[in-house]
């Protein structure tokens, strides 16, 4: 099965309401949809989202990376020589991990179709259901609490709270959630790099009575020493997100014991092929992974769900992006019911 033709198209999917993190604010998500036609007629579909603030990519840069570098190098290659195709994709140009991820997803889709297997089975088939946490977008403490209340009513058992520079507000919000919404709710905090290492220690200490499950990316992406320094001083699990893009990042983080959990996102690591390697490196070091996503559409969210379902070492799932979209089209290959994600046969 040889790669014959690449087709790209842009689309914008509106969100139900504005979504905020410490890094950015969004009312819609835009992505490039990548369709790759094979010489036997199979068309693999992938997508790549532009996350300027995280990956540095724009829709235009994704398109040009694929049109000018990736497509010319991959066209004509035979998917039977999978490792060679993946080597060519990852080596086609430096960085541009979202563009590579979109192409990787499309190629895996084509491979799964040719093998007549759903992608989650092709990748390992460990489980067919997942439970996602629900993210609370950064807002006033009152609004965030309201959202938390609503999420718990809808059956979510894990809340991921986006926190920012206002440490006091974050502590008060967690206190209120824990005291009013029950002991069983898992509380995950995502600082998106907003704190110094010392601030992180202060907040985590203050939050001790409220049993936070984990804190994600407390310090800036490149402050690995800070991540390790925090991890050595607190009981709460520390998860790396913006600090882990590549397989090499993952290896360095686990060998320096700088994180308890790695958050794998296809748009950061360049796709499923690299994500599997990251997960195995982590697994070898006894470190579990979360599979998360950027604000992404259904195509790449499905690919991420398949990865999460396929792999035993993926023990946490943050794939709620689809739930923030205004429903404009039916989901293909999976469905959501509250916190549950069911993968189709
Ligand atoms: Mg994060």
PDB file of N, CA, C and O and ligand atoms in Angstrom, residues 160 162 190-192 216-217 239 241-242 263 265 318, ligand 1:
ATOM      1  N   UNK A 160     -10.034  18.595  36.369  1.00  0.00           N
ATOM      2  CA  UNK A 160      -8.729  19.200  36.148  1.00  0.00           C
ATOM      3  C   UNK A 160      -8.931  20.709  36.171  1.00  0.00           C
ATOM      4  O   UNK A 160      -9.647  21.270  35.339  1.00  0.00           O
ATOM      5  N   UNK A 162      -7.731  24.457  35.881  1.00  0.00           N
ATOM      6  CA  UNK A 162      -6.718  25.365  35.345  1.00  0.00           C
ATOM      7  C   UNK A 162      -6.502  26.471  36.365  1.00  0.00           C
ATOM      8  O   UNK A 162      -7.455  27.157  36.753  1.00  0.00           O
ATOM      9  N   UNK A 190      -3.729  22.130  36.991  1.00  0.00           N
ATOM     10  CA  UNK A 190      -2.805  22.402  35.884  1.00  0.00           C
ATOM     11  C   UNK A 190      -2.413  23.868  35.918  1.00  0.00           C
ATOM     12  O   UNK A 190      -3.233  24.747  35.664  1.00  0.00           O
ATOM     13  N   UNK A 191      -1.148  24.116  36.268  1.00  0.00           N
ATOM     14  CA  UNK A 191      -0.678  25.506  36.373  1.00  0.00           C
ATOM     15  C   UNK A 191      -0.189  26.047  35.036  1.00  0.00           C
ATOM     16  O   UNK A 191       0.095  27.246  34.924  1.00  0.00           O
ATOM     17  N   UNK A 192      -0.055  25.188  34.035  1.00  0.00           N
ATOM     18  CA  UNK A 192       0.443  25.640  32.725  1.00  0.00           C
ATOM     19  C   UNK A 192       1.644  26.577  32.853  1.00  0.00           C
ATOM     20  O   UNK A 192       1.665  27.669  32.283  1.00  0.00           O
ATOM     21  N   UNK A 216      -0.019  19.531  37.593  1.00  0.00           N
ATOM     22  CA  UNK A 216       0.550  19.439  36.253  1.00  0.00           C
ATOM     23  C   UNK A 216       1.345  20.701  35.927  1.00  0.00           C
ATOM     24  O   UNK A 216       0.880  21.814  36.148  1.00  0.00           O
ATOM     25  N   UNK A 217       2.514  20.488  35.426  1.00  0.00           N
ATOM     26  CA  UNK A 217       3.409  21.535  34.915  1.00  0.00           C
ATOM     27  C   UNK A 217       3.389  22.813  35.764  1.00  0.00           C
ATOM     28  O   UNK A 217       3.013  23.882  35.289  1.00  0.00           O
ATOM     29  N   UNK A 239       3.135  16.107  37.503  1.00  0.00           N
ATOM     30  CA  UNK A 239       3.032  15.634  36.119  1.00  0.00           C
ATOM     31  C   UNK A 239       3.675  16.644  35.165  1.00  0.00           C
ATOM     32  O   UNK A 239       3.426  17.845  35.269  1.00  0.00           O
ATOM     33  N   UNK A 241       3.948  18.237  31.509  1.00  0.00           N
ATOM     34  CA  UNK A 241       3.193  18.380  30.255  1.00  0.00           C
ATOM     35  C   UNK A 241       4.039  19.164  29.244  1.00  0.00           C
ATOM     36  O   UNK A 241       4.680  18.576  28.385  1.00  0.00           O
ATOM     37  N   UNK A 242       4.097  20.488  29.396  1.00  0.00           N
ATOM     38  CA  UNK A 242       4.879  21.279  28.444  1.00  0.00           C
ATOM     39  C   UNK A 242       6.371  20.913  28.471  1.00  0.00           C
ATOM     40  O   UNK A 242       7.100  21.240  27.540  1.00  0.00           O
ATOM     41  N   UNK A 263       2.415  13.562  30.698  1.00  0.00           N
ATOM     42  CA  UNK A 263       1.211  13.817  29.914  1.00  0.00           C
ATOM     43  C   UNK A 263       1.593  13.794  28.433  1.00  0.00           C
ATOM     44  O   UNK A 263       2.303  14.673  27.948  1.00  0.00           O
ATOM     45  N   UNK A 265       0.729  14.096  24.579  1.00  0.00           N
ATOM     46  CA  UNK A 265      -0.234  14.663  23.618  1.00  0.00           C
ATOM     47  C   UNK A 265       0.341  14.468  22.219  1.00  0.00           C
ATOM     48  O   UNK A 265       1.505  14.768  21.986  1.00  0.00           O
ATOM     49  N   UNK A 318      -7.176  12.682  29.736  1.00  0.00           N
ATOM     50  CA  UNK A 318      -7.686  14.056  29.704  1.00  0.00           C
ATOM     51  C   UNK A 318      -8.088  14.356  28.261  1.00  0.00           C
ATOM     52  O   UNK A 318      -7.371  15.020  27.530  1.00  0.00           O
TER      53      UNK A 318
HETATM   54 MG1  LIG B   1      -1.434  20.793  30.695  1.00  0.00          MG
END
